[in-house]
Coordinates of C-alpha atoms in Angstrom, one line a residue:
M1 CA 123.5 93.5 61.2
S2 CA 120.4 91.8 62.5
Q3 CA 122.0 91.5 66.0
T4 CA 122.7 95.2 66.0
L5 CA 119.1 96.1 65.2
I6 CA 117.9 93.8 68.0
D7 CA 120.2 95.5 70.5
Q8 CA 119.0 98.9 69.4
A9 CA 115.4 97.8 69.8
V10 CA 116.0 96.4 73.3
A11 CA 117.8 99.6 74.4
S12 CA 115.0 101.7 73.0
W13 CA 112.3 99.7 74.8
A14 CA 114.3 99.8 78.0
A15 CA 114.6 103.5 77.8
K16 CA 110.9 103.9 77.2
L17 CA 110.0 101.6 80.1
S18 CA 112.3 103.6 82.4
N19 CA 110.7 106.9 81.3
I20 CA 107.2 105.4 81.9
S21 CA 108.3 104.1 85.4
T22 CA 109.7 107.5 86.3
S23 CA 106.5 109.3 85.2
C24 CA 104.3 107.0 87.2
D25 CA 106.5 107.5 90.3
N26 CA 106.3 111.2 89.9
A27 CA 102.6 111.2 89.4
C28 CA 101.4 108.6 91.9
G29 CA 104.4 107.9 94.1
K30 CA 105.6 104.5 94.9
P31 CA 103.0 101.7 94.9
Q32 CA 101.3 101.2 98.3
V33 CA 102.1 97.9 99.9
E34 CA 99.1 96.7 101.9
G35 CA 99.0 94.0 104.6
V36 CA 96.4 91.9 106.2
L37 CA 95.2 91.6 109.8
T38 CA 96.1 88.1 111.1
R39 CA 95.6 88.2 114.9
M40 CA 94.0 90.3 117.6
V41 CA 94.6 89.8 121.4
G42 CA 93.1 92.5 123.7
L43 CA 93.9 95.8 122.0
T44 CA 96.9 94.5 120.1
L45 CA 96.5 93.9 116.4
E46 CA 99.0 91.7 114.5
T47 CA 99.5 92.3 110.7
E48 CA 101.6 90.7 108.0
G49 CA 102.5 91.8 104.5
C50 CA 103.5 95.4 105.0
Q51 CA 106.3 97.4 106.6
A52 CA 106.1 100.6 108.6
P53 CA 108.4 102.2 111.2
I54 CA 107.6 102.6 114.9
G55 CA 105.1 105.4 115.4
A56 CA 103.7 105.3 111.8
R57 CA 99.9 105.4 111.2
C58 CA 98.1 102.5 109.6
D59 CA 94.4 102.3 108.6
V60 CA 92.6 98.9 109.1
V61 CA 89.7 98.7 106.7
T62 CA 86.7 96.6 107.8
P63 CA 84.5 94.6 105.3
S64 CA 81.9 97.3 105.6
G65 CA 84.4 100.0 104.5
Q66 CA 84.8 101.5 108.0
T67 CA 88.4 102.6 108.8
V68 CA 90.1 102.0 112.1
E69 CA 93.1 104.2 112.7
T70 CA 96.1 102.5 114.4
E71 CA 99.7 103.2 115.3
V72 CA 102.7 100.9 115.0
V73 CA 104.0 100.1 118.5
G74 CA 106.3 97.1 117.8
F75 CA 107.3 94.4 115.5
A76 CA 108.7 90.8 115.5
G77 CA 110.1 89.3 112.3
E78 CA 107.6 90.0 109.5
K79 CA 104.8 90.9 111.9
L80 CA 103.8 94.4 112.9
Y81 CA 102.1 95.2 116.2
L82 CA 99.4 97.9 116.0
M83 CA 97.5 99.7 118.7
P84 CA 94.1 101.3 117.8
T85 CA 93.3 104.9 118.5
S86 CA 89.5 104.5 118.0
D87 CA 86.8 101.9 118.3
I88 CA 87.8 98.5 117.0
R89 CA 84.3 96.9 116.5
G90 CA 83.8 95.4 113.1
L91 CA 87.3 94.1 112.5
V92 CA 87.6 90.6 111.0
P93 CA 90.5 88.3 110.0
N94 CA 92.3 89.3 106.8
S95 CA 91.1 92.9 107.0
R96 CA 93.2 95.3 104.8
V97 CA 96.0 97.2 106.6
I98 CA 97.1 100.3 104.8
P99 CA 100.2 102.3 106.0
T100 CA 99.3 106.0 105.7
S101 CA 102.1 108.1 107.2
H102 CA 105.5 107.7 108.8
S103 CA 105.3 110.3 111.5
S104 CA 102.8 112.3 113.6
A105 CA 102.4 116.0 113.6
V106 CA 100.5 118.5 115.7
N107 CA 98.7 121.4 114.0
V108 CA 99.5 124.6 115.8
G109 CA 98.9 128.3 115.5
P110 CA 97.1 131.2 117.1
E111 CA 93.8 129.7 116.1
L112 CA 94.3 127.2 119.0
L113 CA 93.7 129.8 121.7
G114 CA 90.3 129.3 123.4
R115 CA 89.8 125.8 121.9
V116 CA 89.4 122.3 123.4
V117 CA 90.8 119.4 121.3
D118 CA 91.3 115.7 121.8
G119 CA 94.4 113.6 121.5
R120 CA 94.4 113.8 117.7
G121 CA 93.9 117.6 117.6
R122 CA 90.2 117.4 116.7
P123 CA 87.9 120.0 118.2
L124 CA 85.6 119.0 121.0
D125 CA 84.0 122.4 121.7
G126 CA 81.6 122.6 118.7
K127 CA 83.2 125.8 117.5
G128 CA 83.9 124.6 114.0
P129 CA 87.1 123.1 112.4
L130 CA 90.6 124.4 113.3
K131 CA 92.1 126.3 110.4
T132 CA 95.7 126.1 111.5
R133 CA 98.5 126.5 108.9
Q134 CA 101.5 125.3 110.8
S135 CA 102.5 121.9 112.3
V136 CA 105.2 120.7 114.6
P137 CA 106.5 117.1 115.4
L138 CA 104.5 115.3 118.1
E139 CA 107.9 114.2 119.6
G140 CA 109.1 117.7 119.8
R141 CA 112.6 119.0 119.1
E142 CA 115.7 118.4 121.2
I143 CA 117.3 121.3 123.0
N144 CA 121.0 121.4 123.9
P145 CA 121.0 121.5 127.7
L146 CA 123.8 124.1 127.7
S147 CA 121.7 126.5 125.6
R148 CA 118.8 126.6 128.0
T149 CA 118.3 129.9 129.8
P150 CA 119.0 129.6 133.6
I151 CA 116.0 129.9 135.9
R152 CA 116.4 133.2 137.9
E153 CA 113.0 134.8 137.9
P154 CA 110.3 133.9 140.5
L155 CA 106.8 133.0 139.2
D156 CA 103.6 134.3 140.8
V157 CA 101.1 131.5 141.0
G158 CA 98.6 133.4 143.2
V159 CA 98.7 130.8 146.0
R160 CA 100.2 132.2 149.2
A161 CA 101.7 128.9 150.6
I162 CA 103.4 128.2 147.3
N163 CA 104.6 131.7 146.6
A164 CA 106.1 132.2 150.1
L165 CA 107.2 128.8 151.2
T166 CA 108.0 126.8 148.1
S167 CA 108.9 129.6 145.6
I168 CA 108.8 128.5 142.0
G169 CA 110.9 129.9 139.2
R170 CA 109.7 130.7 135.7
G171 CA 110.6 127.6 133.6
Q172 CA 110.6 125.2 136.6
R173 CA 109.0 121.7 136.4
M174 CA 107.0 120.8 139.6
G175 CA 105.1 117.8 140.7
L176 CA 101.8 117.9 142.5
F177 CA 101.6 114.7 144.5
A178 CA 98.2 113.8 145.9
G179 CA 95.8 111.0 146.5
S180 CA 92.2 111.0 145.2
G181 CA 89.9 113.6 146.7
V182 CA 92.3 115.9 148.4
G183 CA 91.8 119.0 146.2
K184 CA 94.5 118.7 143.5
S185 CA 92.1 119.7 140.7
V186 CA 91.0 122.8 142.7
L187 CA 94.6 123.8 143.3
L188 CA 95.3 123.4 139.6
G189 CA 92.4 125.6 138.8
M190 CA 93.6 128.3 141.2
M191 CA 97.0 128.3 139.5
T192 CA 95.4 128.3 136.1
K193 CA 93.5 131.5 136.9
Y194 CA 96.0 133.4 139.0
T195 CA 99.5 132.5 137.5
A196 CA 101.2 135.3 135.6
A197 CA 101.6 133.6 132.2
D198 CA 101.0 134.6 128.6
I199 CA 99.6 131.2 127.5
V200 CA 98.1 128.4 129.5
V201 CA 98.1 124.8 128.1
V202 CA 96.1 122.2 130.0
G203 CA 96.4 118.5 129.4
L204 CA 93.6 116.4 131.0
I205 CA 95.0 112.9 130.5
G206 CA 93.2 109.8 131.7
E207 CA 90.9 111.6 134.1
R208 CA 87.1 111.5 134.3
G209 CA 85.3 112.8 131.3
R210 CA 82.9 114.9 133.3
E211 CA 85.8 116.9 134.7
V212 CA 86.6 118.3 131.2
R213 CA 83.5 120.4 131.0
E214 CA 83.7 121.4 134.7
F215 CA 87.3 122.5 134.3
V216 CA 86.6 124.5 131.1
Q217 CA 83.4 126.2 132.3
E218 CA 83.8 126.5 136.0
I219 CA 87.5 126.8 136.6
L220 CA 88.9 128.4 133.5
G221 CA 85.8 130.4 132.7
E222 CA 85.2 132.5 129.5
E223 CA 88.0 134.9 130.3
G224 CA 90.6 132.3 131.2
L225 CA 89.8 130.2 128.2
K226 CA 90.7 133.1 125.9
K227 CA 94.4 132.6 126.6
S228 CA 94.3 128.8 127.1
V229 CA 94.4 125.6 125.0
V230 CA 92.9 122.5 126.5
V231 CA 93.8 119.0 125.3
A232 CA 91.5 116.3 126.7
A233 CA 92.1 112.5 126.5
P234 CA 89.7 111.1 129.1
A235 CA 89.9 107.7 130.8
D236 CA 87.8 106.0 128.1
S237 CA 90.3 106.9 125.4
S238 CA 92.7 104.3 124.1
P239 CA 96.2 104.1 125.6
V240 CA 97.7 105.6 122.4
M241 CA 95.3 108.5 122.6
R242 CA 96.2 109.2 126.2
I243 CA 99.9 109.2 125.3
H244 CA 99.3 111.4 122.2
G245 CA 97.3 113.8 124.4
A246 CA 100.2 114.4 126.8
M247 CA 102.7 114.7 124.0
Q248 CA 100.4 117.0 122.0
A249 CA 99.9 119.4 125.0
T250 CA 103.7 119.5 125.3
S251 CA 104.2 120.2 121.6
I252 CA 101.6 123.1 121.7
A253 CA 103.4 124.5 124.7
E254 CA 106.8 124.2 122.9
Y255 CA 105.3 126.1 119.9
Y256 CA 104.3 129.1 122.0
R257 CA 107.6 129.0 123.9
D258 CA 109.4 129.2 120.6
Q259 CA 107.4 132.3 119.9
G260 CA 108.9 133.9 123.0
K261 CA 105.8 133.4 125.2
N262 CA 105.8 132.4 128.9
V263 CA 103.7 129.3 129.0
L264 CA 102.1 127.6 131.9
L265 CA 101.7 123.8 131.2
L266 CA 99.3 121.9 133.6
M267 CA 99.1 118.1 133.0
D268 CA 96.7 116.0 135.0
S269 CA 98.0 113.5 135.3
L270 CA 101.5 112.1 134.8
T271 CA 100.4 108.9 136.4
R272 CA 97.8 108.2 133.7
F273 CA 100.4 108.8 131.0
A274 CA 102.6 106.2 132.6
Q275 CA 99.7 103.7 133.0
A276 CA 98.9 104.2 129.3
Q277 CA 102.5 103.3 128.4
R278 CA 102.3 100.3 130.7
E279 CA 99.2 99.0 128.9
I280 CA 100.9 99.3 125.5
S281 CA 104.2 97.7 126.7
L282 CA 102.5 94.8 128.4
A283 CA 100.2 94.2 125.4
I284 CA 103.2 93.7 123.0
G285 CA 105.0 91.4 125.4
E286 CA 107.4 93.6 127.3
P287 CA 108.1 91.9 130.7
P288 CA 107.1 93.9 133.9
A289 CA 110.0 95.0 136.1
T290 CA 108.9 97.2 139.1
K291 CA 105.5 96.5 140.6
G292 CA 104.0 95.7 137.1
Y293 CA 105.7 98.6 135.3
P294 CA 107.9 97.6 132.3
P295 CA 111.3 99.5 131.9
S296 CA 110.0 101.5 128.9
V297 CA 107.6 103.4 131.2
F298 CA 110.5 104.9 133.2
A299 CA 112.3 105.7 130.0
R300 CA 109.3 107.6 128.6
L301 CA 108.7 109.8 131.7
P302 CA 111.9 111.9 131.4
Q303 CA 111.4 112.1 127.6
L304 CA 108.1 113.9 128.3
V305 CA 109.2 116.0 131.2
E306 CA 112.5 117.2 129.8
R307 CA 110.7 118.9 126.9
A308 CA 109.4 121.6 129.4
G309 CA 111.5 124.3 130.9
N310 CA 113.2 127.4 129.6
G311 CA 114.1 127.5 125.9
D312 CA 117.2 128.9 124.2
K313 CA 118.0 132.5 123.4
K314 CA 114.5 133.2 122.0
G315 CA 113.4 133.9 125.6
G316 CA 110.3 131.8 126.0
S317 CA 109.6 129.4 128.9
I318 CA 107.4 126.5 129.9
T319 CA 106.6 126.3 133.6
A320 CA 105.1 122.9 134.1
F321 CA 103.0 121.3 136.8
Y322 CA 102.5 117.6 136.6
T323 CA 100.0 115.9 139.0
V324 CA 101.1 112.5 140.3
L325 CA 98.3 110.3 141.7
V326 CA 99.6 108.7 144.8
E327 CA 97.4 105.6 145.0
G328 CA 96.6 104.6 148.5
D329 CA 98.6 107.6 149.7
D330 CA 101.7 105.5 149.1
H331 CA 104.4 108.1 148.2
N332 CA 106.9 105.3 147.5
D333 CA 104.9 104.2 144.4
P334 CA 107.3 103.6 141.5
I335 CA 105.8 106.4 139.4
A336 CA 105.9 108.9 142.3
D337 CA 109.5 107.9 143.1
S338 CA 110.6 108.3 139.5
A339 CA 108.8 111.6 139.1
R340 CA 110.5 113.1 142.2
A341 CA 113.9 112.2 140.7
I342 CA 113.3 114.0 137.4
L343 CA 111.3 117.0 138.5
D344 CA 112.6 120.3 140.0
G345 CA 110.5 120.0 143.2
H346 CA 107.3 118.6 144.5
I347 CA 104.2 119.9 146.3
V348 CA 102.5 117.3 148.5
L349 CA 98.8 117.4 149.4
S350 CA 97.9 115.8 152.7
R351 CA 94.7 113.9 153.2
Q352 CA 94.9 114.6 157.0
L353 CA 95.0 118.3 156.3
A354 CA 92.1 118.1 153.8
E355 CA 90.0 116.1 156.3
S356 CA 90.6 118.8 158.9
G357 CA 89.2 121.4 156.6
L358 CA 92.4 123.1 155.5
Y359 CA 92.5 124.0 151.8
P360 CA 94.7 124.0 149.8
A361 CA 95.9 121.0 151.9
I362 CA 99.6 121.6 151.2
D363 CA 101.9 119.6 153.5
I364 CA 104.7 122.1 153.9
E365 CA 107.0 119.6 155.7
A366 CA 107.0 117.2 152.7
S367 CA 107.0 119.9 149.9
I368 CA 110.1 121.4 148.5
S369 CA 111.3 123.6 145.6
R370 CA 114.8 122.8 144.5
L371 CA 115.3 126.2 142.9
A372 CA 114.1 128.4 145.8
P373 CA 117.6 129.3 146.9
Q374 CA 118.4 130.6 143.4
I375 CA 115.3 132.8 143.1
T376 CA 114.8 134.2 146.6
D377 CA 117.1 136.3 148.8
A378 CA 118.7 135.2 152.1
D379 CA 116.2 137.1 154.3
N380 CA 113.2 135.3 152.7
Q381 CA 115.0 131.9 153.1
F382 CA 115.5 132.6 156.8
R383 CA 111.8 133.4 157.2
V384 CA 110.9 130.2 155.5
Q385 CA 113.1 128.2 157.8
Q386 CA 111.5 129.9 160.8
F387 CA 108.1 129.1 159.6
R388 CA 108.9 125.5 158.9
K389 CA 110.6 125.1 162.3
H390 CA 107.6 126.3 164.2
Y391 CA 105.2 124.3 162.1
S392 CA 107.2 121.1 162.3
L393 CA 107.8 121.5 166.0
Y394 CA 104.1 121.6 166.7
Q395 CA 103.3 118.7 164.4
Q396 CA 106.0 116.5 166.1
N397 CA 104.4 117.2 169.5
R398 CA 100.8 117.3 168.4
D399 CA 99.7 114.1 170.0
L400 CA 101.1 115.1 173.4
I401 CA 99.5 118.5 173.2
N402 CA 96.1 117.2 172.2
V403 CA 95.9 114.7 175.1
G404 CA 97.2 117.2 177.6
A405 CA 100.4 115.3 178.3
Y406 CA 102.6 118.4 177.5
Q407 CA 103.1 120.8 180.4
A408 CA 103.4 124.5 179.4
G409 CA 106.9 125.8 180.2
S410 CA 108.7 122.5 179.6
D411 CA 110.1 123.7 176.3
P412 CA 110.1 127.4 175.3
E413 CA 110.3 126.6 171.6
I414 CA 107.2 124.3 171.8
D415 CA 105.4 127.0 173.8
I416 CA 106.0 129.5 171.0
A417 CA 104.9 127.0 168.4
I418 CA 101.7 126.4 170.2
Q419 CA 100.9 130.1 170.4
L420 CA 101.7 130.6 166.7
Q421 CA 99.7 127.6 165.5
P422 CA 96.5 129.5 164.6
Q423 CA 98.5 132.0 162.6
L424 CA 100.5 129.3 160.8
M425 CA 97.3 127.5 159.8
S426 CA 95.7 130.7 158.7
F427 CA 98.7 131.5 156.5
L428 CA 98.4 128.1 154.8
S429 CA 94.7 128.3 154.1
Q430 CA 93.3 130.3 151.2
D431 CA 89.9 130.5 149.6
M432 CA 89.8 129.3 146.0
S433 CA 88.3 132.6 144.8
Q434 CA 91.0 134.6 146.4
A435 CA 94.4 135.4 144.7
V436 CA 97.4 136.4 146.8
S437 CA 100.3 138.0 144.8
L438 CA 104.0 137.2 145.2
A439 CA 104.7 140.5 147.0
E440 CA 101.7 140.1 149.4
S441 CA 102.9 136.6 150.2
Y442 CA 106.4 137.7 151.1
T443 CA 105.0 140.6 153.2
Q444 CA 102.6 138.4 155.1
L445 CA 105.3 135.9 155.8
Q446 CA 107.6 138.6 157.1
Q447 CA 104.8 139.9 159.4
L448 CA 104.2 136.4 160.7
V449 CA 107.9 135.8 161.5
D450 CA 108.2 139.2 163.1
N451 CA 105.2 138.4 165.3
A452 CA 106.9 135.2 166.3
K453 CA 109.9 137.1 167.7
S454 CA 107.6 139.1 170.0
V455 CA 105.9 135.9 171.4
S456 CA 107.3 134.9 174.7
A457 CA 107.0 131.5 176.3
P458 CA 104.7 131.4 179.3
I459 CA 106.3 131.0 182.7
N460 CA 105.5 127.7 184.4
T461 CA 104.1 128.9 187.8
P462 CA 102.9 126.4 190.2
A463 CA 99.1 126.2 190.6
P464 CA 97.7 127.6 193.9
Q465 CA 96.9 125.0 196.5
N466 CA 93.6 125.0 198.3
K467 CA 93.9 125.3 202.1

């Protein structure tokens, strides 16, 4: 009898303890397991005592109570590798490490229009807090490639040389390859103002901080900003913030695309995004592979770029321009080479043309749009071929012509190219305050090619001899 009473009492206590445990879990959640900071090398923080998945957020608390936000970027055994997103001054050994969230989200909504935010979505424009009610994953959502709408509609970007000679389709992903100081920011500004798009999302990643205000005030302007969202993660931001800035700009563009909007995404630059990933990978011990770039860098580039483009049956699109900084004008740089392989075309800016005073300094010989045959008719493609032929023929014989070694009449095609050269250069040049529509670009190209047909090569008559 006594054993029975004991068993009943044990069962009663076990049931009460279970109820109390369930009530505590429902009220407070599971107990938070904290860790401690054990090591710091460069920007890499090592912690022990807690577990968190890759991409999770952790707060490191300093003795003074200040909180440093970090992100989990790797692990080894019982150690977690963290990368800070803010200033790390004040950290000491054995600082508390508190996991806060398992995933990153981007606050989105119509309230974003006309605002400038940083890589974490915090306002930079002094217009008050953002009162958004929706959020989307920072990593985006995967789209079945077979469900994407084909690119069949040309996009008017307001730049004559691009509209006529490297026609771009709505939903296409283009690269803008340029060295420093050849006018890529000015060209981006022209496309921002003149492109026919419902929404413009600008990602200023890893560039100079002074350019953010200049871009917003001077290039976008008050009217352009009304339909734009600017995400700024300048060069002094941490590598994690630069990566988050690029991904956040893409997530915002995806949100508006899913609303059926035609979005123009401008990212300056894809190279800084890759360099930020390189800094993180090297810091956690990944070995370099190609000219100092670890393999993970080349895996992250298509993950970012493939998120742009046309959507599914909802009808929205993201036409994306990614600037690629060609350091030392070396177009065989690993990032430039990789970007060319995953993009739908590239526009190359030439330092030689910029130094000669031609703006925008687009190198037509090196630029190409892979979708031009799908969005333009056969007549326009023929005119583009004629333009490129005359332009290239002159460039190939330029040195001979300049030194006077070429004799007029030696080659009729070269003679025609020489006579057309002023018209070709005038066609390529355009003032930054001037917009040229798609229809006007086609018409002017047709007029130029028709004029070329009427140009006749000069007859090589012998010079009169003095008696």
